[in-house]
Amino acid sequence: MPEQQGETDELFDVKTQFYIGNYQSAINEAQKLKLNNTFQKLERDVFVYRSYIALKKYGVVINEIHGVSPQELQPLKQLAEYLSQPSKRESIVLKLDQQVSGNIDVNNHVFLLVAATIYYNENNYETALKVLHQSDNLECRALMLQAQLKMDRVDLAKKELKSMQEIDDDAILTQLASAWVNLTVGGEKLQEAYYTFQELADKNTPTALLLNGQAACCIGQSKYEEAESALQDALEKDSNNTDTLVNLVVLSQLSGKTPEVCNRYLSQLIDTAPEHPFAVEFQAKEKYFDLLAKQYVLTAA
């Protein structure tokens, strides 16, 4: 989708709310807009459908995007189907492999983001990077940086951050990327990351995404009371946010909470997102522990 140069970005508030994780507000802001520009209308629709996906309201996207919908919207239906239908994921990835092996329209950054997001969820970070490196779109760059951090390539992430800063140092995505890098580096950089999350919350509104960022910084600095305060605020905003629940499980352990408190958050995570990597790994280790315990009992007998 081509970007319009030299025009006021009427979607600024929509994008801001989306990037900080305030998805319902992004939808609400988008519905208020009266746009005449065809490209802006399309871009608005992209952010609306992406917000519904973030809210796990996949049916809205699947039902509303059909064969005659604009080409730029089609990948979003593919993403909604991937996230909502685990049994179809293998076939969706195979189809995506075919798509990315051909000629990709590098101007269609929606497709690039969707393809990379699916590969990211498949833990196939190298392919995600191959898809994204073809675009100078700032959001593609931000997702590249996240993939590099997942691969423990902080050196590459720092270079990517520098590129983003050269494109637009003041953009929210660039500020968030800076916080993600500083959070990963740790040490003295944790306080810088904390201030970035706090500044974005002060300028806009505290969201679960920003509060979790602050909490992670506090956990890294052993400021457990501050971390708990931020996470409880995040829990009030979204009681099913998986990042909040994972951080609360970790914090409960670090701060010496009773096992009941930790298990409560863990049970909620498993109920809410049984396929979350943290939940899957925990349950696998739990089964392995039970198996070892039974073997020990048999051996001892």
Tab-separated table of C-alpha atoms in Angstrom:
chain	number	residue	atom	x	y	z
A	1	MET	CA	0.000	0.000	0.000
A	2	PRO	CA	1.699	3.275	-0.999
A	3	GLU	CA	2.254	5.862	1.684
A	4	GLN	CA	0.980	9.336	1.021
A	5	GLN	CA	3.712	11.933	1.228
A	6	GLY	CA	3.255	15.509	2.313
A	7	GLU	CA	-0.210	14.946	3.749
A	8	THR	CA	-1.462	15.206	7.303
A	9	ASP	CA	-1.718	11.750	8.803
A	10	GLU	CA	-5.358	11.613	9.794
A	11	LEU	CA	-4.780	8.123	11.141
A	12	PHE	CA	-2.158	9.247	13.664
A	13	ASP	CA	-4.404	8.674	16.704
A	14	VAL	CA	-5.564	5.305	15.389
A	15	LYS	CA	-1.991	4.140	14.858
A	16	THR	CA	-0.883	5.488	18.238
A	17	GLN	CA	-3.611	3.607	20.099
A	18	PHE	CA	-2.847	0.427	18.154
A	19	TYR	CA	0.895	0.539	18.756
A	20	ILE	CA	0.560	1.064	22.514
A	21	GLY	CA	-1.902	-1.814	22.736
A	22	ASN	CA	-5.112	0.168	23.206
A	23	TYR	CA	-6.956	-1.791	20.528
A	24	GLN	CA	-10.574	-0.946	21.314
A	25	SER	CA	-9.691	2.752	21.369
A	26	ALA	CA	-8.002	2.322	17.977
A	27	ILE	CA	-11.266	0.908	16.616
A	28	ASN	CA	-13.282	3.700	18.226
A	29	GLU	CA	-10.990	6.397	16.833
A	30	ALA	CA	-11.149	4.837	13.367
A	31	GLN	CA	-14.947	4.836	13.399
A	32	LYS	CA	-15.004	8.582	14.111
A	33	LEU	CA	-12.977	9.442	11.034
A	34	LYS	CA	-14.587	10.858	7.901
A	35	LEU	CA	-12.067	10.115	5.185
A	36	ASN	CA	-12.204	10.990	1.496
A	37	ASN	CA	-8.816	9.620	0.511
A	38	THR	CA	-9.059	6.042	-0.802
A	39	PHE	CA	-5.633	5.051	0.493
A	40	GLN	CA	-6.390	6.391	3.971
A	41	LYS	CA	-9.704	4.519	4.042
A	42	LEU	CA	-7.881	1.322	3.193
A	43	GLU	CA	-5.201	1.960	5.786
A	44	ARG	CA	-7.898	2.685	8.370
A	45	ASP	CA	-9.543	-0.661	7.592
A	46	VAL	CA	-6.204	-2.414	7.964
A	47	PHE	CA	-5.744	-1.051	11.485
A	48	VAL	CA	-9.357	-1.781	12.425
A	49	TYR	CA	-9.074	-5.431	11.390
A	50	ARG	CA	-5.668	-5.766	13.011
A	51	SER	CA	-7.170	-4.392	16.222
A	52	TYR	CA	-9.958	-6.984	16.093
A	53	ILE	CA	-7.299	-9.680	15.628
A	54	ALA	CA	-5.375	-8.344	18.636
A	55	LEU	CA	-8.606	-8.518	20.650
A	56	LYS	CA	-9.015	-12.143	19.472
A	57	LYS	CA	-12.264	-11.294	17.709
A	58	TYR	CA	-11.230	-13.332	14.716
A	59	GLY	CA	-14.757	-13.973	13.446
A	60	VAL	CA	-15.235	-10.298	12.555
A	61	VAL	CA	-12.198	-10.398	10.276
A	62	ILE	CA	-12.962	-13.793	8.739
A	63	ASN	CA	-16.595	-12.894	8.032
A	64	GLU	CA	-16.040	-9.386	6.680
A	65	ILE	CA	-13.024	-9.960	4.436
A	66	HIS	CA	-14.072	-11.928	1.359
A	67	GLY	CA	-13.043	-12.524	-2.225
A	68	VAL	CA	-13.873	-9.039	-3.522
A	69	SER	CA	-12.205	-7.224	-0.606
A	70	PRO	CA	-9.091	-5.175	-1.466
A	71	GLN	CA	-5.933	-7.194	-1.976
A	72	GLU	CA	-4.254	-5.456	0.968
A	73	LEU	CA	-6.870	-6.852	3.366
A	74	GLN	CA	-6.665	-10.487	2.246
A	75	PRO	CA	-3.565	-11.335	4.362
A	76	LEU	CA	-5.414	-10.249	7.509
A	77	LYS	CA	-8.031	-12.944	6.945
A	78	GLN	CA	-5.188	-15.411	6.548
A	79	LEU	CA	-3.718	-14.277	9.892
A	80	ALA	CA	-7.084	-14.500	11.646
A	81	GLU	CA	-7.562	-18.048	10.343
A	82	TYR	CA	-4.042	-19.019	11.420
A	83	LEU	CA	-4.546	-17.728	14.972
A	84	SER	CA	-8.075	-19.074	15.429
A	85	GLN	CA	-7.825	-22.468	13.733
A	86	PRO	CA	-4.843	-24.502	15.035
A	87	SER	CA	-5.797	-27.502	12.884
A	88	LYS	CA	-5.293	-25.436	9.720
A	89	ARG	CA	-1.967	-23.887	10.680
A	90	GLU	CA	0.193	-26.404	8.863
A	91	SER	CA	-1.663	-25.901	5.571
A	92	ILE	CA	-1.656	-22.123	6.030
A	93	VAL	CA	2.120	-22.122	6.543
A	94	LEU	CA	2.631	-24.347	3.491
A	95	LYS	CA	0.576	-21.951	1.379
A	96	LEU	CA	2.561	-19.040	2.801
A	97	ASP	CA	5.828	-20.784	1.891
A	98	GLN	CA	4.655	-20.860	-1.710
A	99	GLN	CA	3.647	-17.203	-1.623
A	100	VAL	CA	6.966	-15.938	-0.254
A	101	SER	CA	8.970	-18.126	-2.629
A	102	GLY	CA	7.508	-16.242	-5.582
A	103	ASN	CA	7.578	-12.576	-6.485
A	104	ILE	CA	6.525	-10.546	-3.453
A	105	ASP	CA	5.075	-7.058	-3.764
A	106	VAL	CA	7.405	-5.272	-1.338
A	107	ASN	CA	5.050	-2.276	-1.310
A	108	ASN	CA	2.323	-4.422	0.253
A	109	HIS	CA	3.724	-4.189	3.754
A	110	VAL	CA	0.512	-5.668	5.201
A	111	PHE	CA	1.343	-8.990	3.541
A	112	LEU	CA	4.958	-8.728	4.711
A	113	LEU	CA	3.834	-8.104	8.298
A	114	VAL	CA	1.310	-10.934	8.248
A	115	ALA	CA	3.749	-13.412	6.707
A	116	ALA	CA	6.483	-12.463	9.172
A	117	THR	CA	4.046	-12.600	12.108
A	118	ILE	CA	3.042	-16.158	11.193
A	119	TYR	CA	6.674	-17.232	10.833
A	120	TYR	CA	7.440	-15.451	14.111
A	121	ASN	CA	4.700	-17.477	15.819
A	122	GLU	CA	6.174	-20.609	14.262
A	123	ASN	CA	9.561	-19.664	15.822
A	124	ASN	CA	10.933	-19.427	12.289
A	125	TYR	CA	12.678	-16.119	12.842
A	126	GLU	CA	15.137	-16.423	9.954
A	127	THR	CA	12.348	-16.686	7.379
A	128	ALA	CA	10.515	-13.806	9.064
A	129	LEU	CA	13.636	-11.687	8.627
A	130	LYS	CA	13.993	-12.710	4.975
A	131	VAL	CA	10.438	-11.532	4.322
A	132	LEU	CA	10.799	-8.249	6.179
A	133	HIS	CA	14.236	-7.098	5.038
A	134	GLN	CA	12.813	-6.121	1.654
A	135	SER	CA	10.833	-3.212	3.141
A	136	ASP	CA	11.774	0.140	4.662
A	137	ASN	CA	8.366	0.391	6.331
A	138	LEU	CA	8.931	1.341	9.974
A	139	GLU	CA	6.652	-1.358	11.331
A	140	CYS	CA	8.442	-4.001	9.283
A	141	ARG	CA	11.680	-2.721	10.785
A	142	ALA	CA	10.227	-2.948	14.294
A	143	LEU	CA	9.184	-6.565	13.732
A	144	MET	CA	12.638	-7.340	12.361
A	145	LEU	CA	14.116	-5.950	15.559
A	146	GLN	CA	11.811	-8.130	17.681
A	147	ALA	CA	12.818	-11.228	15.724
A	148	GLN	CA	16.500	-10.385	16.165
A	149	LEU	CA	16.005	-10.025	19.919
A	150	LYS	CA	14.268	-13.429	19.961
A	151	MET	CA	17.355	-14.853	18.246
A	152	ASP	CA	19.586	-13.247	20.926
A	153	ARG	CA	21.176	-11.075	18.248
A	154	VAL	CA	21.206	-7.851	20.222
A	155	ASP	CA	23.992	-6.591	17.978
A	156	LEU	CA	21.723	-6.772	14.921
A	157	ALA	CA	18.799	-5.307	16.870
A	158	LYS	CA	20.927	-2.295	17.803
A	159	LYS	CA	21.761	-1.733	14.133
A	160	GLU	CA	18.080	-2.027	13.244
A	161	LEU	CA	17.190	0.478	15.942
A	162	LYS	CA	19.713	2.917	14.488
A	163	SER	CA	18.066	2.526	11.069
A	164	MET	CA	14.650	3.185	12.598
A	165	GLN	CA	15.958	6.280	14.355
A	166	GLU	CA	17.301	7.573	11.045
A	167	ILE	CA	13.867	7.034	9.443
A	168	ASP	CA	11.848	8.639	12.276
A	169	ASP	CA	13.411	9.121	15.688
A	170	ASP	CA	10.194	10.474	17.227
A	171	ALA	CA	7.854	7.706	16.061
A	172	ILE	CA	6.189	5.644	18.774
A	173	LEU	CA	7.445	2.461	17.104
A	174	THR	CA	11.012	3.744	17.308
A	175	GLN	CA	10.585	4.659	20.976
A	176	LEU	CA	9.136	1.241	21.741
A	177	ALA	CA	11.953	-0.454	19.835
A	178	SER	CA	14.474	1.511	21.887
A	179	ALA	CA	12.797	0.333	25.092
A	180	TRP	CA	12.785	-3.304	23.893
A	181	VAL	CA	16.514	-3.165	23.140
A	182	ASN	CA	17.344	-1.503	26.467
A	183	LEU	CA	15.189	-4.025	28.313
A	184	THR	CA	17.095	-6.871	26.676
A	185	VAL	CA	20.507	-5.315	27.324
A	186	GLY	CA	19.577	-4.895	30.993
A	187	GLY	CA	21.759	-3.322	33.673
A	188	GLU	CA	21.725	0.465	33.628
A	189	LYS	CA	19.652	0.423	30.441
A	190	LEU	CA	16.654	-0.920	32.373
A	191	GLN	CA	15.962	2.502	33.850
A	192	GLU	CA	16.075	4.108	30.398
A	193	ALA	CA	13.574	1.544	29.148
A	194	TYR	CA	11.337	2.192	32.160
A	195	TYR	CA	11.315	5.946	31.473
A	196	THR	CA	10.396	5.321	27.831
A	197	PHE	CA	7.393	3.179	28.785
A	198	GLN	CA	6.410	5.752	31.424
A	199	GLU	CA	6.665	8.658	28.982
A	200	LEU	CA	4.489	6.872	26.428
A	201	ALA	CA	1.925	6.106	29.144
A	202	ASP	CA	1.916	9.728	30.332
A	203	LYS	CA	1.500	11.087	26.789
A	204	ASN	CA	-1.232	8.633	25.866
A	205	THR	CA	-2.705	6.210	28.400
A	206	PRO	CA	-1.306	3.341	30.470
A	207	THR	CA	-2.048	0.082	28.657
A	208	ALA	CA	-1.307	-3.525	29.513
A	209	LEU	CA	1.515	-3.442	26.952
A	210	LEU	CA	3.197	-0.394	28.488
A	211	LEU	CA	2.586	-1.498	32.076
A	212	ASN	CA	4.115	-4.901	31.344
A	213	GLY	CA	7.139	-3.134	29.908
A	214	GLN	CA	7.516	-1.136	33.107
A	215	ALA	CA	7.000	-4.228	35.236
A	216	ALA	CA	9.691	-6.154	33.325
A	217	CYS	CA	12.115	-3.289	33.954
A	218	CYS	CA	11.270	-3.330	37.666
A	219	ILE	CA	11.670	-7.115	37.901
A	220	GLY	CA	15.094	-6.793	36.284
A	221	GLN	CA	16.028	-4.264	38.981
A	222	SER	CA	14.555	-6.387	41.808
A	223	LYS	CA	11.929	-3.694	42.467
A	224	TYR	CA	9.244	-6.262	43.094
A	225	GLU	CA	6.676	-4.018	44.806
A	226	GLU	CA	6.724	-1.545	41.905
A	227	ALA	CA	6.484	-4.422	39.445
A	228	GLU	CA	3.472	-5.873	41.262
A	229	SER	CA	1.717	-2.505	41.283
A	230	ALA	CA	2.191	-2.127	37.525
A	231	LEU	CA	1.019	-5.689	36.842
A	232	GLN	CA	-2.079	-5.322	39.010
A	233	ASP	CA	-2.942	-2.181	37.041
A	234	ALA	CA	-2.414	-4.142	33.825
A	235	LEU	CA	-4.613	-6.959	35.123
A	236	GLU	CA	-7.432	-4.487	35.770
A	237	LYS	CA	-7.208	-3.248	32.187
A	238	ASP	CA	-7.157	-6.748	30.681
A	239	SER	CA	-7.628	-9.698	33.033
A	240	ASN	CA	-6.710	-12.189	30.302
A	241	ASN	CA	-3.550	-10.542	28.993
A	242	THR	CA	-1.031	-13.367	28.667
A	243	ASP	CA	2.057	-11.188	29.211
A	244	THR	CA	0.574	-9.917	32.470
A	245	LEU	CA	-0.213	-13.429	33.697
A	246	VAL	CA	3.245	-14.768	32.786
A	247	ASN	CA	4.932	-11.834	34.523
A	248	LEU	CA	2.746	-12.353	37.605
A	249	VAL	CA	3.721	-16.037	37.738
A	250	VAL	CA	7.416	-15.107	37.561
A	251	LEU	CA	7.046	-12.263	40.038
A	252	SER	CA	5.157	-14.481	42.501
A	253	GLN	CA	8.128	-16.829	42.539
A	254	LEU	CA	10.738	-14.104	42.839
A	255	SER	CA	8.950	-12.220	45.605
A	256	GLY	CA	8.234	-15.318	47.686
A	257	LYS	CA	4.453	-15.407	47.355
A	258	THR	CA	2.615	-18.498	48.550
A	259	PRO	CA	2.289	-21.358	46.033
A	260	GLU	CA	-1.467	-20.725	45.908
A	261	VAL	CA	-0.939	-17.229	44.488
A	262	CYS	CA	1.432	-18.440	41.765
A	263	ASN	CA	-0.810	-21.401	40.877
A	264	ARG	CA	-3.824	-19.117	40.574
A	265	TYR	CA	-2.134	-16.990	37.909
A	266	LEU	CA	-0.763	-20.078	36.198
A	267	SER	CA	-4.193	-21.721	36.064
A	268	GLN	CA	-5.667	-18.554	34.610
A	269	LEU	CA	-2.946	-18.488	31.940
A	270	ILE	CA	-3.577	-22.128	31.001
A	271	ASP	CA	-7.337	-21.521	30.831
A	272	THR	CA	-6.942	-18.340	28.796
A	273	ALA	CA	-4.130	-19.365	26.464
A	274	PRO	CA	-3.418	-23.120	26.638
A	275	GLU	CA	-1.138	-22.834	23.591
A	276	HIS	CA	1.040	-20.103	25.091
A	277	PRO	CA	4.697	-21.292	25.074
A	278	PHE	CA	5.023	-20.697	28.819
A	279	ALA	CA	1.905	-22.781	29.542
A	280	VAL	CA	2.917	-25.550	27.132
A	281	GLU	CA	6.441	-25.794	28.555
A	282	PHE	CA	5.201	-25.765	32.151
A	283	GLN	CA	2.670	-28.531	31.524
A	284	ALA	CA	5.297	-30.622	29.710
A	285	LYS	CA	7.711	-30.310	32.632
A	286	GLU	CA	4.904	-31.047	35.081
A	287	LYS	CA	4.122	-34.313	33.262
A	288	TYR	CA	7.828	-35.185	33.139
A	289	PHE	CA	8.152	-34.531	36.874
A	290	ASP	CA	5.137	-36.766	37.600
A	291	LEU	CA	6.690	-39.514	35.449
A	292	LEU	CA	10.005	-39.288	37.312
A	293	ALA	CA	8.174	-39.304	40.641
A	294	LYS	CA	6.332	-42.525	39.699
A	295	GLN	CA	9.596	-44.136	38.558
A	296	TYR	CA	11.235	-43.151	41.838
A	297	VAL	CA	8.390	-44.680	43.841
A	298	LEU	CA	8.641	-47.936	41.857
A	299	THR	CA	12.411	-48.040	42.296
A	300	ALA	CA	12.194	-47.317	46.016
A	301	ALA	CA	9.600	-50.056	46.449
